[in-house]
Every structure is written in C-alpha cells, then in structure tokens.
Tab-separated table of N, CA and C in Angstrom:
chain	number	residue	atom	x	y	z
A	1	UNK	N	96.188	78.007	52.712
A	1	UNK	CA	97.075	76.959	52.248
A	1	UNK	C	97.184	75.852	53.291
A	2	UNK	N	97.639	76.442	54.439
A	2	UNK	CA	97.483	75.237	55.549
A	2	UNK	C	96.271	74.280	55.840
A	3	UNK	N	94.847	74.700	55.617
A	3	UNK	CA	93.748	74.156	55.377
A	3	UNK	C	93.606	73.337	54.432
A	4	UNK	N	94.299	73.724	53.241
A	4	UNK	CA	93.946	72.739	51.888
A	4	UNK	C	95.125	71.680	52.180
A	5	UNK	N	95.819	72.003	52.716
A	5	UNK	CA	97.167	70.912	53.282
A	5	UNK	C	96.137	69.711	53.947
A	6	UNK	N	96.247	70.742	55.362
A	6	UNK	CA	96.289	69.204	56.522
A	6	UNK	C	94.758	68.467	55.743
A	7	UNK	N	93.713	69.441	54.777
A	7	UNK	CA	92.678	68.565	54.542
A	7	UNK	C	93.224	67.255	53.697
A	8	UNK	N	94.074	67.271	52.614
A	8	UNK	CA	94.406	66.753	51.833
A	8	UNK	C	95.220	65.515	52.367
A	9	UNK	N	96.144	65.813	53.450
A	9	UNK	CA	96.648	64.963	54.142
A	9	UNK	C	95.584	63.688	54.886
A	10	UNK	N	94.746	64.593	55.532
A	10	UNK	CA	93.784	64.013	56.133
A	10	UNK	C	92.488	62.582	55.109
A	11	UNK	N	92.374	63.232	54.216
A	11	UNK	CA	91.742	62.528	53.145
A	11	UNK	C	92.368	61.361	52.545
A	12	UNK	N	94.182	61.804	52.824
A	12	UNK	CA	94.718	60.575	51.801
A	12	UNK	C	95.179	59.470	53.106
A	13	UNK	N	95.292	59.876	54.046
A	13	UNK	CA	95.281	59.172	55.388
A	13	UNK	C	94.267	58.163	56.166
A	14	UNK	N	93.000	58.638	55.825
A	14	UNK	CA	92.024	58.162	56.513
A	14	UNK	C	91.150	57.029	55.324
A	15	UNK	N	90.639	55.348	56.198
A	15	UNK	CA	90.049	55.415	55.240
A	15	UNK	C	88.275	55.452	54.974
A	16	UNK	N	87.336	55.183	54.395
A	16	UNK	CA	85.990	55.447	53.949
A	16	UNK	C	85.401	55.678	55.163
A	17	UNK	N	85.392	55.007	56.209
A	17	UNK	CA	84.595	54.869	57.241
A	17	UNK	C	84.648	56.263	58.109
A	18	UNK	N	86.381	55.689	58.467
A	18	UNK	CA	86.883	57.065	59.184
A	18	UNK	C	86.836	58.151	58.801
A	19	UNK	N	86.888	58.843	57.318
A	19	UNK	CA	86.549	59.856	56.815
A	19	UNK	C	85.223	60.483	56.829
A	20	UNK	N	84.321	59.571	57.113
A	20	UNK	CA	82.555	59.551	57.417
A	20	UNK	C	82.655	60.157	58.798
A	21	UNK	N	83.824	59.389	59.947
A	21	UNK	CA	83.122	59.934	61.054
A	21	UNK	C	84.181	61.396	61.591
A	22	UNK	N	85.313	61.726	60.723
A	22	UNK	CA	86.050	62.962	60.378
A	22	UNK	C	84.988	64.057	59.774
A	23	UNK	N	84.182	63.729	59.136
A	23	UNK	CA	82.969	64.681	58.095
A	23	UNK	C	82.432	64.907	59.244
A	24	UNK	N	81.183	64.384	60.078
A	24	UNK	CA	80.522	64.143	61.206
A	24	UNK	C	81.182	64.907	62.289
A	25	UNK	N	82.395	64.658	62.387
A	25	UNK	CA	83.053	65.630	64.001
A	25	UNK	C	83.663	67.123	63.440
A	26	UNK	N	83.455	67.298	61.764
A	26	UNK	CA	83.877	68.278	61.661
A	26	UNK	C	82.693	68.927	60.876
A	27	UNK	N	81.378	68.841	61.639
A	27	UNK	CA	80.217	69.445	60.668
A	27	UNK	C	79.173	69.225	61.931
A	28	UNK	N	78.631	68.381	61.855
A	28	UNK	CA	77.361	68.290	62.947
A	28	UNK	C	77.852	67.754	64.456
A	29	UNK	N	78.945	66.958	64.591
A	29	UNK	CA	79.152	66.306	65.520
A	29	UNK	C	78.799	65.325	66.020
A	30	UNK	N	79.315	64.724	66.555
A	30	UNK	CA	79.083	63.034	67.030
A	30	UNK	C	78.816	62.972	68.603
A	31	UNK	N	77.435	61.777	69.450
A	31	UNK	CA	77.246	62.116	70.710
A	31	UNK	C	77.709	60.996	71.083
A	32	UNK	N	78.137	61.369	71.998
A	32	UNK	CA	79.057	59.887	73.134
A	32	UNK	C	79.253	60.303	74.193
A	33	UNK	N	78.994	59.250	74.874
A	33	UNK	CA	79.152	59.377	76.557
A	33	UNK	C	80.698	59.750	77.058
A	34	UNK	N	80.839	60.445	77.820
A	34	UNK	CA	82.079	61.140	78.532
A	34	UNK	C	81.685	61.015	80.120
A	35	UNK	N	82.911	60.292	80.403
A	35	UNK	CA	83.402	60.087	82.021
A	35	UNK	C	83.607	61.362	82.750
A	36	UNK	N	83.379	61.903	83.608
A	36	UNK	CA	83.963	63.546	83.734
A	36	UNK	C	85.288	62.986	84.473
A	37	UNK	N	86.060	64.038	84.506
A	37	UNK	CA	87.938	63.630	84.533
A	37	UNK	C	87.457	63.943	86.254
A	38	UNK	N	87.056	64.531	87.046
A	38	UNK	CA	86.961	64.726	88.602
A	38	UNK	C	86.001	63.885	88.963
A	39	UNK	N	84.542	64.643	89.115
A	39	UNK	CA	83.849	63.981	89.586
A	39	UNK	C	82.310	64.131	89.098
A	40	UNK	N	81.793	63.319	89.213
A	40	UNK	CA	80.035	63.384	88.618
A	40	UNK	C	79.848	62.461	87.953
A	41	UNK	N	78.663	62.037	87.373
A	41	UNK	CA	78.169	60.890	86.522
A	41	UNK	C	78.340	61.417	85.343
A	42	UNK	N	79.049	59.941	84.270
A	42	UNK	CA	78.909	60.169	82.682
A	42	UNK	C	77.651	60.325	82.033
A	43	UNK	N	78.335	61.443	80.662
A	43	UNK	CA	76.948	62.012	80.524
A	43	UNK	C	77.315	62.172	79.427
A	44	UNK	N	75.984	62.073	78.015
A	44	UNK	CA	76.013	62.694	76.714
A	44	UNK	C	76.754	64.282	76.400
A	45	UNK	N	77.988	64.115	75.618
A	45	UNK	CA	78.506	64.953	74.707
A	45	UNK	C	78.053	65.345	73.335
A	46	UNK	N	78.467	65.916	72.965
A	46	UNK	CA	78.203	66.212	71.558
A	46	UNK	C	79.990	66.820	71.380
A	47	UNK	N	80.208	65.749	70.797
A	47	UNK	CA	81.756	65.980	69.814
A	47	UNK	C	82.559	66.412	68.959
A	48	UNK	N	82.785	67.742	68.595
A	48	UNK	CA	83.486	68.231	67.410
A	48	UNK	C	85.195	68.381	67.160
A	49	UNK	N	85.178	67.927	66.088
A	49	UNK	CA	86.575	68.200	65.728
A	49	UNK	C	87.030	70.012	65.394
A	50	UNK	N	87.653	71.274	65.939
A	50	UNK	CA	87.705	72.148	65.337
A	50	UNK	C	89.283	72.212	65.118
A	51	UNK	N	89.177	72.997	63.944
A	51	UNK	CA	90.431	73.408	63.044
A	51	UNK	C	90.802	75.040	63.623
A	52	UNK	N	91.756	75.100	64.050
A	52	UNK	CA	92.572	76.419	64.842
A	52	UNK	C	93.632	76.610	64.040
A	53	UNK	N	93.160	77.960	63.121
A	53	UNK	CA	95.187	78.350	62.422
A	53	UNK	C	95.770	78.791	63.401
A	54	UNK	N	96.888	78.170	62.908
A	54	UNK	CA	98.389	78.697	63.410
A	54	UNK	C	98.870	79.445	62.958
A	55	UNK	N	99.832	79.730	63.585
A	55	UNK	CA	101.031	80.163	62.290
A	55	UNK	C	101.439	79.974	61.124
A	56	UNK	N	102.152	78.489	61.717
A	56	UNK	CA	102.717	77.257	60.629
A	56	UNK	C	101.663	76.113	60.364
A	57	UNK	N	100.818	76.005	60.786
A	57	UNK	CA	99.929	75.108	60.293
A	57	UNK	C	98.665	75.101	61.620
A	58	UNK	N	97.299	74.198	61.166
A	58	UNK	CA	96.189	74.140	61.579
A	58	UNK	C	96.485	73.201	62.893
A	59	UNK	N	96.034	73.825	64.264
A	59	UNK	CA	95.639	72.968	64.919
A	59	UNK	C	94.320	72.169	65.496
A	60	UNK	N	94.508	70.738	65.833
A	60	UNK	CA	93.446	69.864	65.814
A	60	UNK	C	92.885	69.739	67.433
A	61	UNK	N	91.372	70.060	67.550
A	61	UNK	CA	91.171	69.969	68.993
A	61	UNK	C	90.213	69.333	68.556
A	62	UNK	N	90.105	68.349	69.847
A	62	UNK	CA	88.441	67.247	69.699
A	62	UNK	C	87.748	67.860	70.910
A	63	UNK	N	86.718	69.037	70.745
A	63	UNK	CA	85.921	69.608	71.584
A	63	UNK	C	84.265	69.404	72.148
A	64	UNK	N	83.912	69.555	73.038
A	64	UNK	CA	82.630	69.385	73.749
A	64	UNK	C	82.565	70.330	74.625
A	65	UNK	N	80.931	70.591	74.714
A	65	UNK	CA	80.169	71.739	75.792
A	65	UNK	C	80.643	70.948	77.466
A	66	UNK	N	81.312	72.001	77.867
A	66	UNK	CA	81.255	70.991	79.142
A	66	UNK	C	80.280	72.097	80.348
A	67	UNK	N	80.459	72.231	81.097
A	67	UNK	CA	79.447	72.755	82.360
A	67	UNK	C	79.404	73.949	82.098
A	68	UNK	N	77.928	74.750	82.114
A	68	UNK	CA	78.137	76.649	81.936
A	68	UNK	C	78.001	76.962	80.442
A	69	UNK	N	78.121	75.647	79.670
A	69	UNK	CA	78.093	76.106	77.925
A	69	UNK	C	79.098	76.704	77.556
A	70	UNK	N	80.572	76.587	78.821
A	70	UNK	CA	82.106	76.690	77.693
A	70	UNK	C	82.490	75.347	77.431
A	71	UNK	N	83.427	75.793	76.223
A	71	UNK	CA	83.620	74.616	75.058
A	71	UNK	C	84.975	74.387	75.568
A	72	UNK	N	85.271	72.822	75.851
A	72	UNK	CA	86.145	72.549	76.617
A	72	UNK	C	86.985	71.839	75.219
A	73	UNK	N	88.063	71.317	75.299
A	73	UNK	CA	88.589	70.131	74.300
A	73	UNK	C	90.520	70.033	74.630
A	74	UNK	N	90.752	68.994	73.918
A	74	UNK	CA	91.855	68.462	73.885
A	74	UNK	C	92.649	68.242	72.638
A	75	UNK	N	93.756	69.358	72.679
A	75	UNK	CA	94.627	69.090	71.291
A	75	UNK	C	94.783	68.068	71.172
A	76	UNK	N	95.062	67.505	70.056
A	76	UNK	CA	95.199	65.788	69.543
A	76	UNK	C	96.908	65.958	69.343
A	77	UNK	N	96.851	66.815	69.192
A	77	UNK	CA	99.101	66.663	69.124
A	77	UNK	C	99.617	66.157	70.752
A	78	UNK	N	98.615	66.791	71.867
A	78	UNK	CA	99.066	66.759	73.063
A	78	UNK	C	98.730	65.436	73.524
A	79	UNK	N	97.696	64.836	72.953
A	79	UNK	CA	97.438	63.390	73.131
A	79	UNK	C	99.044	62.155	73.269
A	80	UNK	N	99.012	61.848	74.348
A	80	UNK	CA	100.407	60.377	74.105
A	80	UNK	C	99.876	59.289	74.202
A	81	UNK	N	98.799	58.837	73.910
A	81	UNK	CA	98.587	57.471	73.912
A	81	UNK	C	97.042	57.307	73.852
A	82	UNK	N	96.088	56.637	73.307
A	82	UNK	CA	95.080	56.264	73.025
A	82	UNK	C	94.928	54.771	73.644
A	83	UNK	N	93.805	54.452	74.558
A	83	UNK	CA	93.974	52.831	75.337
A	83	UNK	C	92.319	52.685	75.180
A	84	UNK	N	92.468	51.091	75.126
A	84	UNK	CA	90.851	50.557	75.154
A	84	UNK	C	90.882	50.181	76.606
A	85	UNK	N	89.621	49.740	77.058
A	85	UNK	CA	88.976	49.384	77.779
A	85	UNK	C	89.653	50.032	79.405
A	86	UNK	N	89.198	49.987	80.110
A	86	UNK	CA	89.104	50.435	81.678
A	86	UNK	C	90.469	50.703	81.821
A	87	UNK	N	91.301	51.813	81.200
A	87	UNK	CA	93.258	51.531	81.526
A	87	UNK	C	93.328	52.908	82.424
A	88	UNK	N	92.338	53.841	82.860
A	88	UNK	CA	92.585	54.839	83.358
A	88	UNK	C	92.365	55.095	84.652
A	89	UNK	N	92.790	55.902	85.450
A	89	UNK	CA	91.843	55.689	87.042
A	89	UNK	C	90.348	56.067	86.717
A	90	UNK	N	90.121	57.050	85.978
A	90	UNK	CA	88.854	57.780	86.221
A	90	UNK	C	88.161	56.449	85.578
A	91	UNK	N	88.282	55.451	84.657
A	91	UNK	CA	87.398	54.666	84.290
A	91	UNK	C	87.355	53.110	84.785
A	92	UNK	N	88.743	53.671	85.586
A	92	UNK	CA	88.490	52.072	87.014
A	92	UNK	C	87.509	52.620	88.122
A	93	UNK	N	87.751	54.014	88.342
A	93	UNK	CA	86.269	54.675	89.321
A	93	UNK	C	85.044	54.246	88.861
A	94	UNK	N	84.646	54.408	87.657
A	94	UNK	CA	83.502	54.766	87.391
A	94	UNK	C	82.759	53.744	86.096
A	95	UNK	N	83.743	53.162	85.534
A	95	UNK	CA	83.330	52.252	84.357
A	95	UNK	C	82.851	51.099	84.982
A	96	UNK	N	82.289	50.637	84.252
A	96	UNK	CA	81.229	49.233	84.864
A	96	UNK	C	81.717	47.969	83.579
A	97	UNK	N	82.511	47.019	84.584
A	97	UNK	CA	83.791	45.734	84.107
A	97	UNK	C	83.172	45.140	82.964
A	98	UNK	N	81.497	45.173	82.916
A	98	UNK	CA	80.935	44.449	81.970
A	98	UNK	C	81.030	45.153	80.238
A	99	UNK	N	81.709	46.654	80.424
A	99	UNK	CA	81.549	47.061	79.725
A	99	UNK	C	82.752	47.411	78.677
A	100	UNK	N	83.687	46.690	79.228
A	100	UNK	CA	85.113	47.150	79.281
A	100	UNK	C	85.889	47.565	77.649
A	101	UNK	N	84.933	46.817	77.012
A	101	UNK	CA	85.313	46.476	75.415
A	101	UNK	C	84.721	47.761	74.636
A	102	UNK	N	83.821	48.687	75.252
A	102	UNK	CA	83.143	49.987	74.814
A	102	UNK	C	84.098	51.099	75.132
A	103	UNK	N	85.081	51.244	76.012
A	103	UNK	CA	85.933	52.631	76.301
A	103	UNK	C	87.203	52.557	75.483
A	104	UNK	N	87.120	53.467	75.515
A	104	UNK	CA	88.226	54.773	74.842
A	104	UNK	C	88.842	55.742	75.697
A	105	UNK	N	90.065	55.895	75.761
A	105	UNK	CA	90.787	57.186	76.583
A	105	UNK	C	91.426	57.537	75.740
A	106	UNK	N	91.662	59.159	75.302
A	106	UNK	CA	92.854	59.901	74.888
A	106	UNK	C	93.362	60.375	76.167
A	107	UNK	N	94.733	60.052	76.407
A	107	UNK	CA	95.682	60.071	77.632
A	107	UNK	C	96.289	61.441	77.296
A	108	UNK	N	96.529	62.579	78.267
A	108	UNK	CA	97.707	63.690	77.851
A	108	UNK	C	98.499	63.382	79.279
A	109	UNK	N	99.563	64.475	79.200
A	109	UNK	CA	100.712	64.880	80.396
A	109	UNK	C	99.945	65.084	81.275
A	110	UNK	N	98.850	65.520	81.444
A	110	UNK	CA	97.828	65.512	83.068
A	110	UNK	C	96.325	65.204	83.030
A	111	UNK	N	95.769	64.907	82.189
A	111	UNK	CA	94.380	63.881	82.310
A	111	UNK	C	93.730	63.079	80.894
A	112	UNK	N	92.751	62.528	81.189
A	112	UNK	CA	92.378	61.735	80.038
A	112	UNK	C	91.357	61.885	79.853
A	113	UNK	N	90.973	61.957	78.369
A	113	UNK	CA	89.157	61.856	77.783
A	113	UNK	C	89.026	60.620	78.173
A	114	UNK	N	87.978	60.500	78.795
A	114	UNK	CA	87.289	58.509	78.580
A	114	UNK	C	85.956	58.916	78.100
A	115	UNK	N	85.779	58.071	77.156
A	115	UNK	CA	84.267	57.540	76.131
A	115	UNK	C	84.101	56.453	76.380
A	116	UNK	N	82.724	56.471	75.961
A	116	UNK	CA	82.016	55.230	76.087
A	116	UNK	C	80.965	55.029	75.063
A	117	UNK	N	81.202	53.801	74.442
A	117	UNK	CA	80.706	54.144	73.150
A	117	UNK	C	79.790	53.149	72.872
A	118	UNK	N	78.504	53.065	71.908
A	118	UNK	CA	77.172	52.228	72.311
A	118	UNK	C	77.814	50.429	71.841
A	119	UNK	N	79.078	50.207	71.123
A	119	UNK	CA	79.153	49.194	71.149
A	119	UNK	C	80.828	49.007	70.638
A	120	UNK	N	81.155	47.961	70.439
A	120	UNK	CA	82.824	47.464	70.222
A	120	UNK	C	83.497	48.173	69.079
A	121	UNK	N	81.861	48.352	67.920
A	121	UNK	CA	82.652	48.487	66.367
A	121	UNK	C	82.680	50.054	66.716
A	122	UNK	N	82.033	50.864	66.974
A	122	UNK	CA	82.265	52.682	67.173
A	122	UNK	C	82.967	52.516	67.587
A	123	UNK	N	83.903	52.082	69.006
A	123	UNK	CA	84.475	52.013	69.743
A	123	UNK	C	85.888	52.289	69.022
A	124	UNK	N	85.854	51.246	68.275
A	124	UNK	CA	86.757	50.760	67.359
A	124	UNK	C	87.317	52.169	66.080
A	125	UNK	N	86.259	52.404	65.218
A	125	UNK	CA	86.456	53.444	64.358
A	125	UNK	C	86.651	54.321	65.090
A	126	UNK	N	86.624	54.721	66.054
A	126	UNK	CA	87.084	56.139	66.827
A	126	UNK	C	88.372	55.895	67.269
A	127	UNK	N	88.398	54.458	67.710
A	127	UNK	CA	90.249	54.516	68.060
A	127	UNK	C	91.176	54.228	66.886
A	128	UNK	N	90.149	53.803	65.224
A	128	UNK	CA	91.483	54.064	64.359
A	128	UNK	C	91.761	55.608	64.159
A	129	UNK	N	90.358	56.193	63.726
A	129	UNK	CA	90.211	57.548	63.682
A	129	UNK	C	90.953	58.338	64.116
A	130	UNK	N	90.749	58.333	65.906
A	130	UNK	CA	92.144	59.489	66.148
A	130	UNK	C	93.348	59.419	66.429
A	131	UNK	N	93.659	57.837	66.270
A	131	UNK	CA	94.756	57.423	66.433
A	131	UNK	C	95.572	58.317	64.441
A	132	UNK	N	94.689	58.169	63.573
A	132	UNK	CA	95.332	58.699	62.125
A	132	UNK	C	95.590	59.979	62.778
A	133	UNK	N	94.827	60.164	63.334
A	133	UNK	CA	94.217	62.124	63.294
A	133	UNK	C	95.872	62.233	64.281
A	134	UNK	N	95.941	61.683	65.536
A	134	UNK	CA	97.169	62.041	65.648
A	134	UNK	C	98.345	62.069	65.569
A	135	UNK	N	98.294	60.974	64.863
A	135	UNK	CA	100.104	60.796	64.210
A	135	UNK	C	99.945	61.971	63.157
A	136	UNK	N	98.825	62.609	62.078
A	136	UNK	CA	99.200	63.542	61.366
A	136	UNK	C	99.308	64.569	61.746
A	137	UNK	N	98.531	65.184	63.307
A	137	UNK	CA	98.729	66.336	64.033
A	137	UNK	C	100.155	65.915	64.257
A	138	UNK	N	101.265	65.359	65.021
A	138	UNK	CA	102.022	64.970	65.386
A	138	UNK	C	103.207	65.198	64.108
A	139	UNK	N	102.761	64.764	63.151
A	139	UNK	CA	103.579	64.714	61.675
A	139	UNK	C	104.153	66.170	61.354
A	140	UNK	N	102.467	67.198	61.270
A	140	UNK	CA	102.682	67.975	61.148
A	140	UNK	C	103.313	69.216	61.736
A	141	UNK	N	103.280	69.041	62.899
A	141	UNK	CA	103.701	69.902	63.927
A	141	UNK	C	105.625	69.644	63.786
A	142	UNK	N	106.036	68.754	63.598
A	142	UNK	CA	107.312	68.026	64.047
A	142	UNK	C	108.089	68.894	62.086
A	143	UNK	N	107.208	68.760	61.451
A	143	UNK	CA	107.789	69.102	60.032
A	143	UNK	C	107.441	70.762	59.830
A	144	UNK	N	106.600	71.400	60.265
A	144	UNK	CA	106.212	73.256	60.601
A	144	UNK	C	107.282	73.456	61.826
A	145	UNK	N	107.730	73.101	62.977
A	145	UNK	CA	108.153	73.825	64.026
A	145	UNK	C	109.500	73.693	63.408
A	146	UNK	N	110.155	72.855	63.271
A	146	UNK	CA	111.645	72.424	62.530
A	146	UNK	C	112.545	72.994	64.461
A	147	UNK	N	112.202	72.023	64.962
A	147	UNK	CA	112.604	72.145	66.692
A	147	UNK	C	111.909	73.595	67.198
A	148	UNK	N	111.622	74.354	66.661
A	148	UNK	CA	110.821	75.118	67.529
A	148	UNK	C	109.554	74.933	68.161
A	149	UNK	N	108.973	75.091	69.185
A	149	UNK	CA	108.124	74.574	69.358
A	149	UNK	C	107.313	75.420	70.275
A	150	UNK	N	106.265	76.036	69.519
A	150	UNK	CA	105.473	77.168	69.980
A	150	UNK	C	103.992	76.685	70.334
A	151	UNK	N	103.768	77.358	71.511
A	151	UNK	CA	102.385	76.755	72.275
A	151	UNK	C	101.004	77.105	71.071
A	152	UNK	N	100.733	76.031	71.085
A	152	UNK	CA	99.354	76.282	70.306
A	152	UNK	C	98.469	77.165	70.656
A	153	UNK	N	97.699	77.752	70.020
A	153	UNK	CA	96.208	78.598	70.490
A	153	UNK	C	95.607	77.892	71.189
A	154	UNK	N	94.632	78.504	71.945
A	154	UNK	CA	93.389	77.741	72.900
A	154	UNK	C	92.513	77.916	71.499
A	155	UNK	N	91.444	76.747	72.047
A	155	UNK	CA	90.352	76.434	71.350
A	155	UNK	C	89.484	77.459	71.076
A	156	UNK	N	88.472	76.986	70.165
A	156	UNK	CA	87.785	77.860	69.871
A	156	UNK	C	86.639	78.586	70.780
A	157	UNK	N	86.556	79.448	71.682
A	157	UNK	CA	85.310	79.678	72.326
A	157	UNK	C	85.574	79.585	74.025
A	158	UNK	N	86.857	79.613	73.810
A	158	UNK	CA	87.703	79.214	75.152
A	158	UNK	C	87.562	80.266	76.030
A	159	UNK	N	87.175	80.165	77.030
A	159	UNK	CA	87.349	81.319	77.569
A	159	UNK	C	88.690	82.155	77.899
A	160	UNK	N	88.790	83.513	78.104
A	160	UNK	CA	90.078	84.354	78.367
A	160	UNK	C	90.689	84.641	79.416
A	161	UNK	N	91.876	83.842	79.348
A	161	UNK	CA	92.749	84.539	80.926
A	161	UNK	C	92.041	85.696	81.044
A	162	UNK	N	92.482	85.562	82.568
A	162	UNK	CA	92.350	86.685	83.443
A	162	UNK	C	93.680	87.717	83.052
C-alpha cells in the first residue's frame, strides 16, 4: 500500500520530463559526475533512486557505488536545502568558476552531494526533480510519524554495524 501511495503521489507531483528522469534513477540509473565530500578527484557515478519500506511509509535514498563497491546514498527527507552553482566548501575546493552554472548540492546536517552535470538544462531538471522528490519525502514523513519520529532504515546494501 505504501508503494502504490508514495508512487501515485510521485506521478501526480512530478512533471513529463521529471518523471522520465524519476523512471531512469529508479530502473537503470543516471551517470553524473560527483565531487567526493573529503578528498580525491570527481568522478563518474551511476545514480539510483531506491525505495526502503518502513513502517509507516517508503523511504527515499538517492544512491551510488562509492569506493570497495559499497552503496553509499543520502535520504532525501534528510536533505535541507538544494543550491546551484559553487555554494559549498567542497565545490569552492574543487569546482572550476567557469563551470559554476553545471553544479548541484543536496546539503544535509553534516555534508553535501555536489554534481556536476554535462550542461545548465540537466542541471536544471535534477534540481526541479529532487527538489519535488523532497518536499514529498518531507510531506510524507511529517503526515506517517504524526510527531513521532523514528530513524529511518539504512540503505539498501549498506553495510552492518559492527
């Protein structure tokens, strides 16, 4: 039930384009350059959206292979802010000024995705994209917890506490 929900939500939320690149991150995945949050040179991702039940409803992670072939990602509920161009440290380190109109950051409480994307208009559909994606993670979570507020699952493939 929660699946046929947030899909339905998601469908009547998003529109043609963004739903193309929602299909895409939730089936084959989408490749885009990623800043690493410490240190090293940006490098091709491969991007998926995965769906994690809950309890009370599905949670939304935007995941990638990161070093070793574990699957790293970032809840989109935990996301506070989405910014264009160079607004982060890691992409005042490392972003190049000429390019400034191509990045993307999803910002959380302690680090940020930065992308880099082959031109203004992707750039663009990805920041309406998860900007929908998280006001409805956000929607939903706020209308399932009813003030409770229980830690989400780790991602899919996550590795296991010790």
């Amino acid at each position: 039930t929660a699946m046929a929900a947030t899909m339905y939500t998601i469908r009547a939320t998003l529109a043609e384009k963004e739903y193309a690149l929602f299909e895409a991150l939730t089936t084959t995945g989408v490749s885009v350059t990623k800043h690493p949050f410490r240190s090293g040179r940006p490098s091709k991702k491969t991007f998926q959206l995965s769906l994690v039940q809950g309890d009370m409803y599905l949670y939304m992670y935007l995941t990638w292979k990161g070093k070793r072939t574990s699957i790293q990602g970032v809840e989109l509920a935990s996301v506070l802010r989405l910014t264009r161009g160079r607004d982060t440290d890691v992409l005042r380190r490392t972003g190049k000024v000429k390019d400034s109109d191509r990045y993307l950051s999803l910002v959380t409480q302690d680090r940020s995705l930065d992308l880099c994307f082959d031109d203004e208009e992707q750039r663009e559909l990805w920041w309406r994209t998860m900007t929908a994606l998280v006001d409805v993670e956000r929607e939903v979570r706020a209308a399932a917890s009813d003030g409770a507020d229980s830690p989400p699952p780790p991602p899919p493939n996550a590795p296991k506490p010790p």
